[in-house]
Amino acid sequence: MRNETRGTLELTLAMVLSGTLGVFVVESGASPFEVVFFRCLFGAVALGAYSLVRGFFTGHGFTAKKLGLAALGGVFIVFNWVFLFEAYEATSISLATVVYHTQPFFLVLLGALFMRERISAGRLGWLALAFAGLVLVSGVRPGDTGSLAGLGLALAAAVLYALATFVTKRITGVRPHLIALVQVLVGMPLLLPFADFGGVGGSGWGWLVGLGFIHTGLMYVLMYAAYAKLPTAKIAVLAFTYPAVAMGVDWAVYGHHIGLVQALGVPLIVLASLKVTLVRAAAPAPRTAARAPEASSPAATRAA
């Protein structure tokens, strides 16, 4: 099997798994804070065991600065998950996932704010198109506070994920598995005060273990393996398997579907996000900064 073909299969499977994440969250019956705590706990076991077996701890490449950046990215990642899972409850998996995919636009704004990257007229146009899509997808009506809350939570999650990506891309020379491991380890003490070990019962534990071992361990391993085999353009395109699967699963399991007007906004967000992602990927790296491998970012495919 050709390297690129294998990478395509690996990333597609990772995005399909990501699309089922919402069901695991909802079916666990735990609060978003508890879900994220146990995802971090079981995810740390999975990533730690994989890294140990593969010998990644030898010559890990961490310095105090890189470790600090990874920990800061972990704070953003962990609370990004909390807000996203809160959004599932406030609205629906479908709506939250689509709105969540506005992350690339916040990354562009962060680049302009902190790195003084110029926002071209073309990018502004795509941002405007995405905003129009967001308005359509939200389907918010006056007095519909539930949808407004869900929309706000998903946007907050997107901002936090963009911040995590922005910080993590400053880390070079460290395997992404180890960066992800640091991030979930940071999440455990952060969320421990909110975790109720007696609040999860019966089958809920199975769903939480699945979130850690499948959606954090296996999914990240598949993604990082695929990154090394695929061009950035293909990674960006395959990333949209995630929201497509999430919407399909939400409809199949819970009967949730977006309306006609909302459906008109989905391709606008997808197209604008894809164009912004590809433009960023094609842009030359700043001469003053070392370019990190694509796999160094846990957000390279915008997986939850």
GROMACS .gro file of C-alpha atoms in nm:
model
  304
    1MET     CA    1   0.000   0.000   0.000
    2ARG     CA    2   0.137   0.342  -0.098
    3ASN     CA    3   0.232   0.575   0.186
    4GLU     CA    4  -0.020   0.842   0.085
    5THR     CA    5  -0.300   0.587   0.046
    6ARG     CA    6  -0.228   0.451   0.391
    7GLY     CA    7  -0.218   0.804   0.533
    8THR     CA    8  -0.554   0.879   0.371
    9LEU     CA    9  -0.709   0.572   0.531
   10GLU     CA   10  -0.557   0.655   0.870
   11LEU     CA   11  -0.676   1.014   0.871
   12THR     CA   12  -1.021   0.924   0.740
   13LEU     CA   13  -1.062   0.668   1.019
   14ALA     CA   14  -0.942   0.925   1.274
   15MET     CA   15  -1.197   1.179   1.152
   16VAL     CA   16  -1.476   0.919   1.154
   17LEU     CA   17  -1.388   0.837   1.515
   18SER     CA   18  -1.389   1.209   1.596
   19GLY     CA   19  -1.737   1.237   1.449
   20THR     CA   20  -1.868   0.980   1.698
   21LEU     CA   21  -1.722   1.163   1.999
   22GLY     CA   22  -2.045   1.350   2.077
   23VAL     CA   23  -2.236   1.026   2.134
   24PHE     CA   24  -1.975   0.905   2.384
   25VAL     CA   25  -1.999   1.236   2.569
   26VAL     CA   26  -2.379   1.237   2.587
   27GLU     CA   27  -2.419   0.867   2.665
   28SER     CA   28  -2.168   0.880   2.952
   29GLY     CA   29  -2.426   1.075   3.151
   30ALA     CA   30  -2.150   1.276   3.320
   31SER     CA   31  -2.116   1.653   3.335
   32PRO     CA   32  -1.879   1.814   3.081
   33PHE     CA   33  -1.618   1.878   3.353
   34GLU     CA   34  -1.626   1.514   3.461
   35VAL     CA   35  -1.617   1.392   3.101
   36VAL     CA   36  -1.306   1.597   3.026
   37PHE     CA   37  -1.134   1.491   3.350
   38PHE     CA   38  -1.177   1.122   3.273
   39ARG     CA   39  -1.091   1.175   2.908
   40CYS     CA   40  -0.763   1.327   3.027
   41LEU     CA   41  -0.707   1.043   3.277
   42PHE     CA   42  -0.768   0.755   3.038
   43GLY     CA   43  -0.612   0.945   2.747
   44ALA     CA   44  -0.293   0.994   2.950
   45VAL     CA   45  -0.276   0.619   3.016
   46ALA     CA   46  -0.322   0.542   2.645
   47LEU     CA   47  -0.077   0.803   2.514
   48GLY     CA   48   0.175   0.730   2.789
   49ALA     CA   49   0.172   0.355   2.721
   50TYR     CA   50   0.206   0.409   2.345
   51SER     CA   51   0.492   0.656   2.388
   52LEU     CA   52   0.670   0.421   2.630
   53VAL     CA   53   0.642   0.123   2.395
   54ARG     CA   54   0.766   0.330   2.101
   55GLY     CA   55   1.056   0.471   2.302
   56PHE     CA   56   0.947   0.833   2.258
   57PHE     CA   57   1.061   0.933   2.607
   58THR     CA   58   1.423   0.880   2.507
   59GLY     CA   59   1.555   1.203   2.357
   60HIS     CA   60   1.215   1.365   2.408
   61GLY     CA   61   1.338   1.711   2.305
   62PHE     CA   62   1.161   1.905   2.579
   63THR     CA   63   1.319   2.215   2.732
   64ALA     CA   64   1.170   2.422   3.012
   65LYS     CA   65   1.029   2.666   2.758
   66LYS     CA   66   0.881   2.395   2.535
   67LEU     CA   67   0.731   2.219   2.835
   68GLY     CA   68   0.575   2.546   2.949
   69LEU     CA   69   0.426   2.609   2.604
   70ALA     CA   70   0.287   2.255   2.595
   71ALA     CA   71   0.132   2.304   2.939
   72LEU     CA   72  -0.023   2.636   2.835
   73GLY     CA   73  -0.163   2.470   2.523
   74GLY     CA   74  -0.302   2.202   2.752
   75VAL     CA   75  -0.497   2.459   2.952
   76PHE     CA   76  -0.656   2.587   2.630
   77ILE     CA   77  -0.723   2.234   2.498
   78VAL     CA   78  -0.887   2.113   2.818
   79PHE     CA   79  -1.125   2.406   2.854
   80ASN     CA   80  -1.193   2.393   2.481
   81TRP     CA   81  -1.330   2.043   2.538
   82VAL     CA   82  -1.537   2.161   2.834
   83PHE     CA   83  -1.701   2.439   2.632
   84LEU     CA   84  -1.761   2.210   2.333
   85PHE     CA   85  -1.926   1.943   2.547
   86GLU     CA   86  -2.135   2.211   2.718
   87ALA     CA   87  -2.243   2.322   2.370
   88TYR     CA   88  -2.363   1.967   2.294
   89GLU     CA   89  -2.602   1.994   2.588
   90ALA     CA   90  -2.717   2.349   2.513
   91THR     CA   91  -2.794   2.290   2.147
   92SER     CA   92  -2.706   1.975   1.946
   93ILE     CA   93  -2.397   1.784   1.836
   94SER     CA   94  -2.456   1.890   1.475
   95LEU     CA   95  -2.486   2.262   1.538
   96ALA     CA   96  -2.202   2.271   1.792
   97THR     CA   97  -1.968   2.083   1.558
   98VAL     CA   98  -2.034   2.306   1.257
   99VAL     CA   99  -1.989   2.626   1.459
  100TYR     CA  100  -1.676   2.476   1.617
  101HIS     CA  101  -1.520   2.459   1.271
  102THR     CA  102  -1.477   2.836   1.263
  103GLN     CA  103  -1.139   2.773   1.434
  104PRO     CA  104  -0.923   2.867   1.130
  105PHE     CA  105  -1.065   3.219   1.127
  106PHE     CA  106  -0.971   3.279   1.489
  107LEU     CA  107  -0.623   3.146   1.410
  108VAL     CA  108  -0.595   3.407   1.132
  109LEU     CA  109  -0.702   3.680   1.374
  110LEU     CA  110  -0.452   3.561   1.634
  111GLY     CA  111  -0.177   3.572   1.372
  112ALA     CA  112  -0.270   3.928   1.284
  113LEU     CA  113  -0.289   4.032   1.649
  114PHE     CA  114   0.028   3.872   1.787
  115MET     CA  115   0.247   3.805   1.481
  116ARG     CA  116   0.140   4.110   1.281
  117GLU     CA  117   0.045   3.890   0.987
  118ARG     CA  118  -0.139   4.085   0.720
  119ILE     CA  119  -0.499   3.987   0.653
  120SER     CA  120  -0.549   4.015   0.278
  121ALA     CA  121  -0.869   4.131   0.112
  122GLY     CA  122  -0.927   3.772   0.002
  123ARG     CA  123  -0.909   3.643   0.358
  124LEU     CA  124  -1.144   3.914   0.476
  125GLY     CA  125  -1.385   3.801   0.207
  126TRP     CA  126  -1.370   3.440   0.328
  127LEU     CA  127  -1.417   3.557   0.686
  128ALA     CA  128  -1.727   3.749   0.581
  129LEU     CA  129  -1.859   3.444   0.396
  130ALA     CA  130  -1.801   3.226   0.702
  131PHE     CA  131  -1.982   3.480   0.921
  132ALA     CA  132  -2.280   3.471   0.684
  133GLY     CA  133  -2.276   3.090   0.705
  134LEU     CA  134  -2.257   3.109   1.083
  135VAL     CA  135  -2.565   3.332   1.096
  136LEU     CA  136  -2.757   3.086   0.876
  137VAL     CA  137  -2.640   2.775   1.062
  138SER     CA  138  -2.722   2.919   1.404
  139GLY     CA  139  -3.088   2.949   1.311
  140VAL     CA  140  -3.125   3.161   1.622
  141ARG     CA  141  -3.460   3.327   1.670
  142PRO     CA  142  -3.535   3.612   1.911
  143GLY     CA  143  -3.586   3.470   2.259
  144ASP     CA  144  -3.421   3.136   2.170
  145THR     CA  145  -3.173   3.152   2.458
  146GLY     CA  146  -3.081   2.781   2.431
  147SER     CA  147  -2.950   2.817   2.078
  148LEU     CA  148  -2.774   3.141   2.168
  149ALA     CA  149  -2.599   2.972   2.461
  150GLY     CA  150  -2.497   2.675   2.247
  151LEU     CA  151  -2.368   2.906   1.976
  152GLY     CA  152  -2.164   3.106   2.227
  153LEU     CA  153  -2.017   2.795   2.390
  154ALA     CA  154  -1.914   2.645   2.055
  155LEU     CA  155  -1.753   2.974   1.951
  156ALA     CA  156  -1.567   2.990   2.284
  157ALA     CA  157  -1.441   2.636   2.224
  158ALA     CA  158  -1.324   2.737   1.876
  159VAL     CA  159  -1.133   3.036   2.016
  160LEU     CA  160  -0.963   2.817   2.278
  161TYR     CA  161  -0.867   2.557   2.018
  162ALA     CA  162  -0.720   2.830   1.799
  163LEU     CA  163  -0.519   2.954   2.099
  164ALA     CA  164  -0.395   2.597   2.163
  165THR     CA  165  -0.289   2.566   1.799
  166PHE     CA  166  -0.118   2.905   1.804
  167VAL     CA  167   0.082   2.815   2.115
  168THR     CA  168   0.163   2.457   2.013
  169LYS     CA  169   0.296   2.558   1.673
  170ARG     CA  170   0.575   2.740   1.859
  171ILE     CA  171   0.705   2.400   1.978
  172THR     CA  172   0.961   2.229   1.755
  173GLY     CA  173   1.165   1.913   1.789
  174VAL     CA  174   0.918   1.730   2.014
  175ARG     CA  175   0.697   1.441   1.906
  176PRO     CA  176   0.330   1.540   1.893
  177HIS     CA  177   0.234   1.237   2.102
  178LEU     CA  178   0.440   1.376   2.390
  179ILE     CA  179   0.291   1.724   2.351
  180ALA     CA  180  -0.059   1.572   2.363
  181LEU     CA  181   0.043   1.368   2.668
  182VAL     CA  182   0.157   1.682   2.852
  183GLN     CA  183  -0.170   1.851   2.762
  184VAL     CA  184  -0.393   1.579   2.906
  185LEU     CA  185  -0.171   1.549   3.214
  186VAL     CA  186  -0.221   1.923   3.273
  187GLY     CA  187  -0.595   1.875   3.248
  188MET     CA  188  -0.618   1.630   3.536
  189PRO     CA  189  -0.524   1.863   3.824
  190LEU     CA  190  -0.714   2.148   3.657
  191LEU     CA  191  -1.040   1.955   3.656
  192LEU     CA  192  -0.995   1.735   3.963
  193PRO     CA  193  -1.199   1.976   4.184
  194PHE     CA  194  -1.495   1.930   3.947
  195ALA     CA  195  -1.475   1.551   3.912
  196ASP     CA  196  -1.719   1.335   4.106
  197PHE     CA  197  -1.593   0.977   4.109
  198GLY     CA  198  -1.928   0.861   4.239
  199GLY     CA  199  -2.126   1.055   3.981
  200VAL     CA  200  -2.068   0.808   3.699
  201GLY     CA  201  -2.245   0.478   3.707
  202GLY     CA  202  -2.286   0.157   3.513
  203SER     CA  203  -2.232   0.186   3.142
  204GLY     CA  204  -2.114   0.546   3.180
  205TRP     CA  205  -1.767   0.419   3.265
  206GLY     CA  206  -1.748   0.233   2.935
  207TRP     CA  207  -1.822   0.549   2.739
  208LEU     CA  208  -1.560   0.746   2.936
  209VAL     CA  209  -1.295   0.477   2.888
  210GLY     CA  210  -1.378   0.487   2.517
  211LEU     CA  211  -1.324   0.863   2.510
  212GLY     CA  212  -0.979   0.819   2.659
  213PHE     CA  213  -0.853   0.515   2.472
  214ILE     CA  214  -1.036   0.556   2.139
  215HIS     CA  215  -1.090   0.930   2.094
  216THR     CA  216  -0.769   1.045   2.261
  217GLY     CA  217  -0.527   0.753   2.233
  218LEU     CA  218  -0.609   0.570   1.910
  219MET     CA  219  -0.746   0.875   1.726
  220TYR     CA  220  -0.439   1.090   1.795
  221VAL     CA  221  -0.200   0.807   1.700
  222LEU     CA  222  -0.382   0.763   1.368
  223MET     CA  223  -0.379   1.140   1.301
  224TYR     CA  224  -0.011   1.186   1.375
  225ALA     CA  225   0.081   0.882   1.164
  226ALA     CA  226  -0.121   1.024   0.874
  227TYR     CA  227   0.030   1.374   0.894
  228ALA     CA  228   0.374   1.243   0.798
  229LYS     CA  229   0.235   1.078   0.485
  230LEU     CA  230  -0.004   1.342   0.347
  231PRO     CA  231   0.028   1.687   0.188
  232THR     CA  232  -0.132   1.968   0.387
  233ALA     CA  233  -0.402   2.026   0.124
  234LYS     CA  234  -0.525   1.669   0.156
  235ILE     CA  235  -0.521   1.692   0.537
  236ALA     CA  236  -0.737   2.005   0.518
  237VAL     CA  237  -0.991   1.839   0.287
  238LEU     CA  238  -1.015   1.514   0.487
  239ALA     CA  239  -1.067   1.714   0.808
  240PHE     CA  240  -1.424   1.784   0.699
  241THR     CA  241  -1.507   1.415   0.733
  242TYR     CA  242  -1.540   1.496   1.104
  243PRO     CA  243  -1.837   1.738   1.091
  244ALA     CA  244  -2.005   1.530   0.819
  245VAL     CA  245  -1.992   1.215   1.034
  246ALA     CA  246  -2.093   1.409   1.347
  247MET     CA  247  -2.405   1.542   1.174
  248GLY     CA  248  -2.492   1.197   1.039
  249VAL     CA  249  -2.446   1.031   1.378
  250ASP     CA  250  -2.648   1.301   1.554
  251TRP     CA  251  -2.935   1.239   1.314
  252ALA     CA  252  -2.911   0.857   1.330
  253VAL     CA  253  -2.883   0.830   1.709
  254TYR     CA  254  -3.079   1.129   1.840
  255GLY     CA  255  -3.294   1.232   1.546
  256HIS     CA  256  -3.138   1.580   1.541
  257HIS     CA  257  -3.106   1.746   1.205
  258ILE     CA  258  -3.055   2.101   1.091
  259GLY     CA  259  -3.325   2.284   0.899
  260LEU     CA  260  -3.316   2.397   0.538
  261VAL     CA  261  -3.196   2.751   0.614
  262GLN     CA  262  -2.929   2.617   0.850
  263ALA     CA  263  -2.819   2.367   0.585
  264LEU     CA  264  -2.750   2.656   0.346
  265GLY     CA  265  -2.492   2.791   0.590
  266VAL     CA  266  -2.293   2.467   0.624
  267PRO     CA  267  -2.122   2.477   0.281
  268LEU     CA  268  -2.038   2.845   0.333
  269ILE     CA  269  -1.849   2.768   0.655
  270VAL     CA  270  -1.687   2.457   0.507
  271LEU     CA  271  -1.573   2.635   0.190
  272ALA     CA  272  -1.444   2.942   0.371
  273SER     CA  273  -1.265   2.734   0.635
  274LEU     CA  274  -1.105   2.516   0.369
  275LYS     CA  275  -0.986   2.813   0.165
  276VAL     CA  276  -0.839   2.990   0.470
  277THR     CA  277  -0.666   2.669   0.582
  278LEU     CA  278  -0.513   2.609   0.239
  279VAL     CA  279  -0.399   2.971   0.207
  280ARG     CA  280  -0.225   2.948   0.548
  281ALA     CA  281  -0.064   2.620   0.449
  282ALA     CA  282   0.069   2.767   0.124
  283ALA     CA  283   0.210   3.079   0.290
  284PRO     CA  284   0.589   3.077   0.345
  285ALA     CA  285   0.708   3.036   0.702
  286PRO     CA  286   0.849   3.345   0.873
  287ARG     CA  287   1.226   3.358   0.833
  288THR     CA  288   1.275   3.426   1.202
  289ALA     CA  289   1.103   3.113   1.327
  290ALA     CA  290   1.187   2.749   1.281
  291ARG     CA  291   0.912   2.567   1.100
  292ALA     CA  292   0.757   2.287   1.303
  293PRO     CA  293   0.637   1.967   1.139
  294GLU     CA  294   0.267   1.971   1.062
  295ALA     CA  295   0.216   1.691   1.307
  296SER     CA  296   0.335   1.902   1.595
  297SER     CA  297  -0.003   2.066   1.622
  298PRO     CA  298  -0.287   1.874   1.788
  299ALA     CA  299  -0.525   2.097   1.599
  300ALA     CA  300  -0.392   2.039   1.253
  301THR     CA  301  -0.715   1.869   1.148
  302ARG     CA  302  -0.942   2.048   1.393
  303ALA     CA  303  -1.038   1.724   1.561
  304ALA     CA  304  -1.209   1.754   1.898
   0.00000   0.00000   0.00000
